[in-house]
mmCIF file of C-alpha atoms in Angstrom:
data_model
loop_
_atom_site.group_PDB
_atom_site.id
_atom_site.type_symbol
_atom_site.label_atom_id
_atom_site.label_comp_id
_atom_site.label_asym_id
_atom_site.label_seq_id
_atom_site.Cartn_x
_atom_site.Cartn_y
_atom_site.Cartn_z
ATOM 1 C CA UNK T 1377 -52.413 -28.447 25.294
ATOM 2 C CA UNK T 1378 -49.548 -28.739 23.347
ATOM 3 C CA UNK T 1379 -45.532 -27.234 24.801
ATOM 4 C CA UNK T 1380 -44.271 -24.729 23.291
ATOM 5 C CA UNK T 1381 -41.135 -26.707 22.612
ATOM 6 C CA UNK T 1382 -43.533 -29.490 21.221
ATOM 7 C CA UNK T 1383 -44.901 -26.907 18.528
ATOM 8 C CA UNK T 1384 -41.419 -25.953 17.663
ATOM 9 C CA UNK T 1385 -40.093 -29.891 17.531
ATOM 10 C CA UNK T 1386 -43.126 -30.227 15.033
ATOM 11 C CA UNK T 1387 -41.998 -27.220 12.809
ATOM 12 C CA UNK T 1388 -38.387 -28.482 12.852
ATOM 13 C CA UNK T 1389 -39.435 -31.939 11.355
ATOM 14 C CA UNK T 1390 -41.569 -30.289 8.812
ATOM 15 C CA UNK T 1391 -38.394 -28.059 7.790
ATOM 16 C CA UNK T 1392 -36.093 -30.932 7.773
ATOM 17 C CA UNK T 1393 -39.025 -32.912 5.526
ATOM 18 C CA UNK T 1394 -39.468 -30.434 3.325
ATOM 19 C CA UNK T 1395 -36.266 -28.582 2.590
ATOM 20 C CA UNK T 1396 -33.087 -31.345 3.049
ATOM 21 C CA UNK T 1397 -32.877 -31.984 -0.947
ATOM 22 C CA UNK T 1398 -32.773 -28.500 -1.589
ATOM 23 C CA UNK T 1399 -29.978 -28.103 1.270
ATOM 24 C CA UNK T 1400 -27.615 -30.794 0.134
ATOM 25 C CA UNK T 1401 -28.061 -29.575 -3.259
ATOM 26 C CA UNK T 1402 -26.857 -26.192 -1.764
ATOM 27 C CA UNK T 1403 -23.958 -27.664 -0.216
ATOM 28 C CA UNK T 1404 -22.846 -29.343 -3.354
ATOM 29 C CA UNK T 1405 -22.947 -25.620 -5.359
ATOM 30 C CA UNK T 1406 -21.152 -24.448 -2.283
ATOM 31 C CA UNK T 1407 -17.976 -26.992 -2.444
ATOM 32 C CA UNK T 1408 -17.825 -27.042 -6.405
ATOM 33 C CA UNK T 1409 -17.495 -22.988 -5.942
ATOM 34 C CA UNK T 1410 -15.138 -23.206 -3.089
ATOM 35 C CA UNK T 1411 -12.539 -26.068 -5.260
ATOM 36 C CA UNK T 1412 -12.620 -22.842 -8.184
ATOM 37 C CA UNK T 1413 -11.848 -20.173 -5.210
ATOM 38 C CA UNK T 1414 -9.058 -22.522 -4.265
ATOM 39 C CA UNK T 1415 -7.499 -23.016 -7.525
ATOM 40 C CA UNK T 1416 -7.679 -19.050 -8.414
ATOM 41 C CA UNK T 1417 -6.077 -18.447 -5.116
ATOM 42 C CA UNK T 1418 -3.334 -20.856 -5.535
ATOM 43 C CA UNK T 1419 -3.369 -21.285 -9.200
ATOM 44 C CA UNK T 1420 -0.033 -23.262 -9.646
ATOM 45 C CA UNK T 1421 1.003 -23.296 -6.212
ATOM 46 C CA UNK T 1422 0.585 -26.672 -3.402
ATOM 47 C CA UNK T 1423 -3.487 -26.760 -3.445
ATOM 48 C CA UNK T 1424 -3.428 -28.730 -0.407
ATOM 49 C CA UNK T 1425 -2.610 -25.267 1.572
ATOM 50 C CA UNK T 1426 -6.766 -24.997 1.335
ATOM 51 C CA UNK T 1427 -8.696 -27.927 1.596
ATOM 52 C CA UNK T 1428 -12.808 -28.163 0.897
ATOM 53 C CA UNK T 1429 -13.303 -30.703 3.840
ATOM 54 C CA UNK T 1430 -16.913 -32.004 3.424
ATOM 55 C CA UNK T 1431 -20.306 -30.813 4.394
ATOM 56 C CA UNK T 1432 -22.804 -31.582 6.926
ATOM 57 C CA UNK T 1433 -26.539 -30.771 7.379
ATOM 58 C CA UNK T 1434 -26.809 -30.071 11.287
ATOM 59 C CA UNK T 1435 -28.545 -32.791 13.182
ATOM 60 C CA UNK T 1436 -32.254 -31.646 13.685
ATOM 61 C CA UNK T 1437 -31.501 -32.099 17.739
ATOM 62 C CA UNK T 1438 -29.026 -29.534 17.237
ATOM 63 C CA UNK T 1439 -31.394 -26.830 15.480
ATOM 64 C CA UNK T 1440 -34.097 -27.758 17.674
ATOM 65 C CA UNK T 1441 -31.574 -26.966 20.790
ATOM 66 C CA UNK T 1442 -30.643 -23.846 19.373
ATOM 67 C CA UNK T 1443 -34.113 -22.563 18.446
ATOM 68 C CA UNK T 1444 -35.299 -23.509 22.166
ATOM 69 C CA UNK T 1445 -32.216 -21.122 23.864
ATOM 70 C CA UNK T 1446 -32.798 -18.687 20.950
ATOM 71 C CA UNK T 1447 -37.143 -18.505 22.255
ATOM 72 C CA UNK T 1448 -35.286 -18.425 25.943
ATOM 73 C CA UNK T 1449 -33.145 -15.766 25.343
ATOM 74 C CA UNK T 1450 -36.267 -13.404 23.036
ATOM 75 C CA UNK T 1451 -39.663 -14.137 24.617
ATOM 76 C CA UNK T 1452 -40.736 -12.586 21.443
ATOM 77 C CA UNK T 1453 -39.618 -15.206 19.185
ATOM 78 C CA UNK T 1454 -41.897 -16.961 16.778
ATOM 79 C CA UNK T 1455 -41.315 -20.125 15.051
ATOM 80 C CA UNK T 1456 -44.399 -21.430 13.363
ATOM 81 C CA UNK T 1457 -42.932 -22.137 9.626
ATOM 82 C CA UNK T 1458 -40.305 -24.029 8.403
ATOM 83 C CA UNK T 1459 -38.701 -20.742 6.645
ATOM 84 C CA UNK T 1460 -38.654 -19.784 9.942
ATOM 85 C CA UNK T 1461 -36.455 -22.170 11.107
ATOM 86 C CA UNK T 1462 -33.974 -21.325 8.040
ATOM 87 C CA UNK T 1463 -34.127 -17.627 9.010
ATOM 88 C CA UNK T 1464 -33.107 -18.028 12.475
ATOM 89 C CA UNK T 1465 -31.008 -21.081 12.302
ATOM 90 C CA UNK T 1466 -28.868 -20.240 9.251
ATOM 91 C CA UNK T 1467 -25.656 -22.613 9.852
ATOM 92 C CA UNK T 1468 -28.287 -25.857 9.396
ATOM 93 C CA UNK T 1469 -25.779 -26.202 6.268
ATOM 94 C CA UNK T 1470 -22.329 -26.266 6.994
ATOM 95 C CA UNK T 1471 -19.130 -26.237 4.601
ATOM 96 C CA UNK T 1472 -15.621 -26.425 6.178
ATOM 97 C CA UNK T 1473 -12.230 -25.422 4.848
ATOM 98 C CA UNK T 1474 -9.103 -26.034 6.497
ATOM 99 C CA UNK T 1475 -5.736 -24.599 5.621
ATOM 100 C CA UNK T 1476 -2.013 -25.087 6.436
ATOM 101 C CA UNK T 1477 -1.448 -21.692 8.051
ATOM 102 C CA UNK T 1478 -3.198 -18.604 9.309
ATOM 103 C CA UNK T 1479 -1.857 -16.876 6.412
ATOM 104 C CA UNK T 1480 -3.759 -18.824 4.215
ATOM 105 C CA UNK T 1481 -7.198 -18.851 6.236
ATOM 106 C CA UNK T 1482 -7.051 -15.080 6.151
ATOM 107 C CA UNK T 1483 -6.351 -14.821 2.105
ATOM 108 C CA UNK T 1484 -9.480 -17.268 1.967
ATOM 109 C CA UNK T 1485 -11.433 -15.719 4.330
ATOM 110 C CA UNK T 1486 -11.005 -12.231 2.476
ATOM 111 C CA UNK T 1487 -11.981 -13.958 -0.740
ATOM 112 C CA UNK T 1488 -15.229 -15.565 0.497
ATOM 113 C CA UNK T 1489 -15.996 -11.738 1.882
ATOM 114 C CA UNK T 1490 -15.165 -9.955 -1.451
ATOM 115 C CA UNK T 1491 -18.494 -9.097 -3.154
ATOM 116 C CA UNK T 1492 -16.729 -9.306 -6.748
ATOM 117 C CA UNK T 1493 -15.752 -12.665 -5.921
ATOM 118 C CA UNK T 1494 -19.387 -14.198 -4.576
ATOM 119 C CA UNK T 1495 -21.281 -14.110 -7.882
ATOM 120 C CA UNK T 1496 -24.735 -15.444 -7.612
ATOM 121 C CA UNK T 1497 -24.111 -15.842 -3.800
ATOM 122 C CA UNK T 1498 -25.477 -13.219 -1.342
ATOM 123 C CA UNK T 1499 -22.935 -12.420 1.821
ATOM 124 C CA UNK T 1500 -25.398 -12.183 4.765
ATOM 125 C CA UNK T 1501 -22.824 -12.352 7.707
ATOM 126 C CA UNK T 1502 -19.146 -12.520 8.269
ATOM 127 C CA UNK T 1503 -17.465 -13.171 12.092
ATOM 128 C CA UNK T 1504 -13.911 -13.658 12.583
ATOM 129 C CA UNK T 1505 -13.512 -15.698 15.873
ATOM 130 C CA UNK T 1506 -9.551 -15.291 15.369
ATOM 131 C CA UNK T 1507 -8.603 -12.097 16.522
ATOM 132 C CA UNK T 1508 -9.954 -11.917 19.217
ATOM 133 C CA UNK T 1509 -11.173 -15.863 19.867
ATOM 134 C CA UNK T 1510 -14.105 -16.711 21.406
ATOM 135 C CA UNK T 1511 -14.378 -17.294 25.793
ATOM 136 C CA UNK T 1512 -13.925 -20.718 25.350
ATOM 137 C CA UNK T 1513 -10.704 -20.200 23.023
ATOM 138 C CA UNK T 1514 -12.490 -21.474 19.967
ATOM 139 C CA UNK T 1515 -10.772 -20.101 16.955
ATOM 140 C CA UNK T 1516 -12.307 -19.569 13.309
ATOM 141 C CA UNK T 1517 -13.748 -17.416 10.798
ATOM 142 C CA UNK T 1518 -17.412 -17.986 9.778
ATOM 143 C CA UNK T 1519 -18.574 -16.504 6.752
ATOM 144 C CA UNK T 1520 -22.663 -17.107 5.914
ATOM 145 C CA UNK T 1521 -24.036 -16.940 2.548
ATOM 146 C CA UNK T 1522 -27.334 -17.014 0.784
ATOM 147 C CA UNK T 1523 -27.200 -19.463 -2.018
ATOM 148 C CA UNK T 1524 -30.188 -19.279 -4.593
ATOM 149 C CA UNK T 1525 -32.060 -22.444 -5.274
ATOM 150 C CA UNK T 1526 -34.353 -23.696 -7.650
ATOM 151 C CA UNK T 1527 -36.266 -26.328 -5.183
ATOM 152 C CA UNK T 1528 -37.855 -22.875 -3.477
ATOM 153 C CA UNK T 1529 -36.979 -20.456 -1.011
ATOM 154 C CA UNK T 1530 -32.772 -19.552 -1.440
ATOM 155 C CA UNK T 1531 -30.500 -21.515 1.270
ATOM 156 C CA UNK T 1532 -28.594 -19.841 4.129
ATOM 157 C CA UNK T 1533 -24.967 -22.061 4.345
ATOM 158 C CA UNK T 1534 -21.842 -21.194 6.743
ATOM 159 C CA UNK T 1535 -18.621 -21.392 5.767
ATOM 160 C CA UNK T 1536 -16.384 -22.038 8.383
ATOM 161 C CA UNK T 1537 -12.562 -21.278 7.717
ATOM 162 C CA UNK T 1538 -10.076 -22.774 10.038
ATOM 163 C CA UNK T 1539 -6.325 -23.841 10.026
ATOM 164 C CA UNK T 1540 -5.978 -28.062 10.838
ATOM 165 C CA UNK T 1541 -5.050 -26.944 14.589
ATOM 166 C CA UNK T 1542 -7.679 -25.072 15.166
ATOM 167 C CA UNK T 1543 -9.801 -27.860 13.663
ATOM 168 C CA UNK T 1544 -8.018 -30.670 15.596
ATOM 169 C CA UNK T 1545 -8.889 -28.521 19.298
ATOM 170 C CA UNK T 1546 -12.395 -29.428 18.679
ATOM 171 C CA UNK T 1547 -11.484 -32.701 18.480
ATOM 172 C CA UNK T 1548 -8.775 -32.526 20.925
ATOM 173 C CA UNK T 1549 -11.342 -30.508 23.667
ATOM 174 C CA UNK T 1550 -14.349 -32.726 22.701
ATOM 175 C CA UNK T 1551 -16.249 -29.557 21.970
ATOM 176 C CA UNK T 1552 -19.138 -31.376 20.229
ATOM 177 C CA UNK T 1553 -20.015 -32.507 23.500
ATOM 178 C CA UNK T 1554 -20.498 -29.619 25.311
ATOM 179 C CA UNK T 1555 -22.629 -27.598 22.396
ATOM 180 C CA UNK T 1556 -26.117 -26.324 23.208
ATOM 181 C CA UNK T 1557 -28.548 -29.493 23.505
ATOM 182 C CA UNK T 1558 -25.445 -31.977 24.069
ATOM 183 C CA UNK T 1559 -24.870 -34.571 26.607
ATOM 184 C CA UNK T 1560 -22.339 -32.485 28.677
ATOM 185 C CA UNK T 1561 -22.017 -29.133 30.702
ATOM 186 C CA UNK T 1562 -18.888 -27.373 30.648
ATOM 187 C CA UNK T 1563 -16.774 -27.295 33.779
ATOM 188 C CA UNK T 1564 -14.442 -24.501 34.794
ATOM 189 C CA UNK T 1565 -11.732 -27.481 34.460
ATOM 190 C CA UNK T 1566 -12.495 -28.405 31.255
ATOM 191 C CA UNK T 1567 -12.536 -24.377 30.571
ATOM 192 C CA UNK T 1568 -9.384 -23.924 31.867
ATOM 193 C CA UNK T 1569 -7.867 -26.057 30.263
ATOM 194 C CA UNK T 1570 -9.645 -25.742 26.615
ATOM 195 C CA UNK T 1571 -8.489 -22.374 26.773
ATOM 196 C CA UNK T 1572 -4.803 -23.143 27.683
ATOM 197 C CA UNK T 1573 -5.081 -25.854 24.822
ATOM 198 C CA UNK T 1574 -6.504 -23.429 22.304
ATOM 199 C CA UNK T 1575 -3.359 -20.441 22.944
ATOM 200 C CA UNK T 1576 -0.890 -23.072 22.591
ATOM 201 C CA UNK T 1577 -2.235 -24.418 19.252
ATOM 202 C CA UNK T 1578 -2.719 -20.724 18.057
ATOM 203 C CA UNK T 1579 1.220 -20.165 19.081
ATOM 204 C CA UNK T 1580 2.324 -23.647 16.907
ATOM 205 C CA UNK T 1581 0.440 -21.952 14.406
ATOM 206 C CA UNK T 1582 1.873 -18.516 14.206
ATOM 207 C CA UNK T 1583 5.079 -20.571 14.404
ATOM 208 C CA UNK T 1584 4.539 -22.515 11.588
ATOM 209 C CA UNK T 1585 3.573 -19.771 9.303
ATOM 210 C CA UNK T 1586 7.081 -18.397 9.933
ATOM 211 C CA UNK T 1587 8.673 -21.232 9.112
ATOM 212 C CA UNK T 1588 6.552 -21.399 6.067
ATOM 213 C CA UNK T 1589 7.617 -17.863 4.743
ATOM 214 C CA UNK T 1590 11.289 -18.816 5.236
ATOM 215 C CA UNK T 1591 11.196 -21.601 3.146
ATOM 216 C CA UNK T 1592 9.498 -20.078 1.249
ATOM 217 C CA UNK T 1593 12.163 -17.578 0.546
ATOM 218 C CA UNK T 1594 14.660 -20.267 0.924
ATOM 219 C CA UNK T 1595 13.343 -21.509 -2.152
ATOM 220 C CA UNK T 1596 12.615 -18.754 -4.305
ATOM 221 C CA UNK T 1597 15.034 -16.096 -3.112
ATOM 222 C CA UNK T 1598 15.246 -12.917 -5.260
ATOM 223 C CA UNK T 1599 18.510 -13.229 -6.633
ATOM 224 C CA UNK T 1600 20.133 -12.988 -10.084
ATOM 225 C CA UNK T 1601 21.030 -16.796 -9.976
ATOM 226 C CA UNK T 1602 22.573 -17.803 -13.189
ATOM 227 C CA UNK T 1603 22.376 -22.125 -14.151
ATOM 228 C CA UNK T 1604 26.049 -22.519 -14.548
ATOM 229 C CA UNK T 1605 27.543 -23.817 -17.985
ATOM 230 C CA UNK T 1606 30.671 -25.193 -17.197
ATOM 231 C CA UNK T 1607 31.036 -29.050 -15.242
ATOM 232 C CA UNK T 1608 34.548 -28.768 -13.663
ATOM 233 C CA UNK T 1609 33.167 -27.720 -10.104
ATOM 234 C CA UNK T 1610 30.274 -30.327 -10.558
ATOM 235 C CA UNK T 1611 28.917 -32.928 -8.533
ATOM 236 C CA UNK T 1612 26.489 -35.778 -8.530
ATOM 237 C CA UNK T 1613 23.522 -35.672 -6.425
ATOM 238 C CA UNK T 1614 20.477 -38.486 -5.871
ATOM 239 C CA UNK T 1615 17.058 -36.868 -5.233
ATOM 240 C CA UNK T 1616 15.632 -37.896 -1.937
ATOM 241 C CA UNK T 1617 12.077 -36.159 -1.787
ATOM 242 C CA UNK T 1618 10.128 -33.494 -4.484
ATOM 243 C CA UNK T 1619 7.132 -31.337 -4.101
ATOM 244 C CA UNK T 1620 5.924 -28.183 -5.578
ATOM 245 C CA UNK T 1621 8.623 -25.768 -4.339
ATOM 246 C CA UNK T 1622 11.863 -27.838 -3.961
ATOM 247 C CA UNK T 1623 13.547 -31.454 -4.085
ATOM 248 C CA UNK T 1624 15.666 -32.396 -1.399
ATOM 249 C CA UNK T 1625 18.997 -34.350 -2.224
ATOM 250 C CA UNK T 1626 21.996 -35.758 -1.310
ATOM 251 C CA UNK T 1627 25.544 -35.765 -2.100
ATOM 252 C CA UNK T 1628 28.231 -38.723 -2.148
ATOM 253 C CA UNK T 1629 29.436 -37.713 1.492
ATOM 254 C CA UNK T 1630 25.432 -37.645 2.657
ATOM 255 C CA UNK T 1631 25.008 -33.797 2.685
ATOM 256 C CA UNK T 1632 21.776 -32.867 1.951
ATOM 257 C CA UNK T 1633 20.694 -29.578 0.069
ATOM 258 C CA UNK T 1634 17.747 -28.059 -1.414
ATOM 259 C CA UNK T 1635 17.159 -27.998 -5.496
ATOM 260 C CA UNK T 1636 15.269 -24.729 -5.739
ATOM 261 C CA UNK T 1637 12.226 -24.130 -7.888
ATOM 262 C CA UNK T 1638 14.150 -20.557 -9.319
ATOM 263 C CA UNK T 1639 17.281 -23.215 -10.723
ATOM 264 C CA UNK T 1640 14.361 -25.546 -12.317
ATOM 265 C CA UNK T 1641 12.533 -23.212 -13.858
ATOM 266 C CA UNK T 1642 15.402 -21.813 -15.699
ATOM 267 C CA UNK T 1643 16.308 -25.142 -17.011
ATOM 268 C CA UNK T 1644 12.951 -25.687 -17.870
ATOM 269 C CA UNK T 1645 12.526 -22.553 -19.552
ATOM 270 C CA UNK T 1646 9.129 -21.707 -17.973
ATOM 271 C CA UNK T 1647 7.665 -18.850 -17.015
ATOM 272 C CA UNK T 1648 5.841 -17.763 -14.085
ATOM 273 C CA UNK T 1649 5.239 -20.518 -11.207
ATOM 274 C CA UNK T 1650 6.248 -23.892 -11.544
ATOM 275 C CA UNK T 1651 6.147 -27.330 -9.392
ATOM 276 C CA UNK T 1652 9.431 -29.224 -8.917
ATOM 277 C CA UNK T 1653 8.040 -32.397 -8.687
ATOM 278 C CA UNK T 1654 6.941 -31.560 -12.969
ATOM 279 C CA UNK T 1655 10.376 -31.962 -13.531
ATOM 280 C CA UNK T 1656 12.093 -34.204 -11.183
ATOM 281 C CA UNK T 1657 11.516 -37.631 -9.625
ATOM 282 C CA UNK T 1658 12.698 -39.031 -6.836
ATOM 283 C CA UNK T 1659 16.202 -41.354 -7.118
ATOM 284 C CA UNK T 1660 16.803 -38.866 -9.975
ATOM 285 C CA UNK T 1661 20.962 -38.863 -10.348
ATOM 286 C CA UNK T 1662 21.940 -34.718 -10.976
ATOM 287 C CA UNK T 1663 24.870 -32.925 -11.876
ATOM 288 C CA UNK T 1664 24.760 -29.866 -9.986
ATOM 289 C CA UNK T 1665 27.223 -27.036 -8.687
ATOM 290 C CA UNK T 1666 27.016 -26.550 -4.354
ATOM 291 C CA UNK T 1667 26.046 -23.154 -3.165
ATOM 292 C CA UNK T 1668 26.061 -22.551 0.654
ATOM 293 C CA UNK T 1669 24.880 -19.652 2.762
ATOM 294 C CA UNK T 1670 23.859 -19.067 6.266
ATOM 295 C CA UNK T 1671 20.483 -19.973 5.405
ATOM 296 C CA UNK T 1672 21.708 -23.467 3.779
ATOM 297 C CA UNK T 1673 23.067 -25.657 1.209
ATOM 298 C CA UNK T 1674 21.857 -26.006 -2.556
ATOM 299 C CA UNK T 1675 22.145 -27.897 -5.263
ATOM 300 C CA UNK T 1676 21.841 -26.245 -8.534
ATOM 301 C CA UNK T 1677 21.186 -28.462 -11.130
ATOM 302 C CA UNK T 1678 23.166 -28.212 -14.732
ATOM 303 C CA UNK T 1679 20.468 -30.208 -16.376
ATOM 304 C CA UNK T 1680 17.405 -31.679 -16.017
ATOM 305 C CA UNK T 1681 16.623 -35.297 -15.804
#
């Protein structure tokens, strides 16, 4: 007589057999949509703030594992096709974006649960495992969609959305070991301190989200700065370091002080959002005037390189 879990093992192969082209092809629809939700997020702003990190099809010992505590949990479960596999197990496809800050997971996360923004995609579920975390002190949001296909029946993908510490505690905690059908059983030591690990990276987090809003207004403060058009008060600066929203330099007495984005792009005579780093290099030589605040020193530029 053949086990139960035997029967299911055999429909899990025949799932895998049948359907993995048609879930990688799936996957690869998924990140080519998610790179477009990132640039209309961001648009001219530091793309790196949302990363599309890779895909994975979920190991059919994992899906099996699941499907065996799922039939534990419902005696009234029944898995005899593979579409029945898909319909209870619908994370066997897996995208994963990671961002800088929690600011930035929850602007993606609202976009990937905005109905005008899904297109041909079908939102089926959406959890937020942030506020509050899971037990364990796992932190995420999971969004699961339901991707047409034409190699057959449409393809169930999550989406999970995390910030790079909440993606480096897995790592950190060694949390694929201790998933259903893994080698290892959780401890209350290894909870303990999982946990522990999990509110401290959530705290750096918050932290660094501050820190990101203050340079942010740092950098593009909301004042009537005007570039200034005489040289007398001048001095010359070398750039150190550019990127999107500022270059750093330094002065002949090694003072350093930010070259804001708002000075640049009135030299430049843009409009709307611009990246420094368009318009000046590093070892650039600048004349610039020296404006200092509580919040710091800048450099405003009187011309660009």
């Amino acid at each position: 007589m053949v086990s139960a879990d035997s029967a299911m093992r055999e429909v899990v192969s025949q799932a895998y057999a049948q359907r993995r082209d048609a879930w990688e092809s799936a996957a690869v629809r998924i990140k080519h949509w998610l790179k477009q939700q990132q640039k209309g997020l961001l648009k001219n702003k530091d793309i790196s703030r949302l990363d599309v990190d890779g895909h994975r099809i979920k190991d059919p010992a994992r899906t099996l594992a699941k499907l065996v505590e799922k039939a534990a949990d419902d005696p009234d479960l029944r898995v005899s096709t593979p579409q029945d596999v898909e319909n209870h197990i619908r994370d066997i496809v897996g995208v994963k974006v990671l961002c800088k800050s929690p600011r930035d997971q929850k602007m993606m996360f609202d976009s990937l649960t905005d109905p005008q923004q899904l297109g041909a995609f079908a939102l089926i579920e959406q959890k937020n495992y942030v506020d509050p975390p899971k037990p364990s002190g796992y932190r995420a949001c999971h969004v699961t969609l339901q991707i047409p296909s034409d190699q057959g029946e449409p393809v169930f993908a999550e989406i999970q959305v995390k910030t790079r510490l909440q993606d480096a505690w897995g790592e950190l905690t060694h949390e694929d070991m201790y998933k259903p059908g893994a080698a290892m059983k959780p401890s209350e030591l290894h909870g303990e301190f999982a946990r522990a690990m999990a509110n401290m990276l959530a705290t750096v987090d918050d932290m660094a989200d501050t820190l990101a809003v203050e340079l942010s207004a740092l950098t593009n403060p909301d004042l009537d700065t005007t570039v200034p058009s005489a040289a007398d008060d001048t001095i010359e600066v070398k750039v150190r370091a550019t990127g999107p929203k500022y270059a750093l330099a330094v002065d002949g007495d090694g003072r350093q002080g930010l070259i804001p984005a708002f000075a640049v792009r009135k030299l430049s005579d843009s409009k709307g959002t611009i990246k420094v780093n368009d318009f000046i290099s590093v070892d650039d030589r600048l004349r610039a005037t020296v404006e200092e605040d509580s919040k710091g020193l800048y450099y405003i530029p009187m011309a660009l390189p």
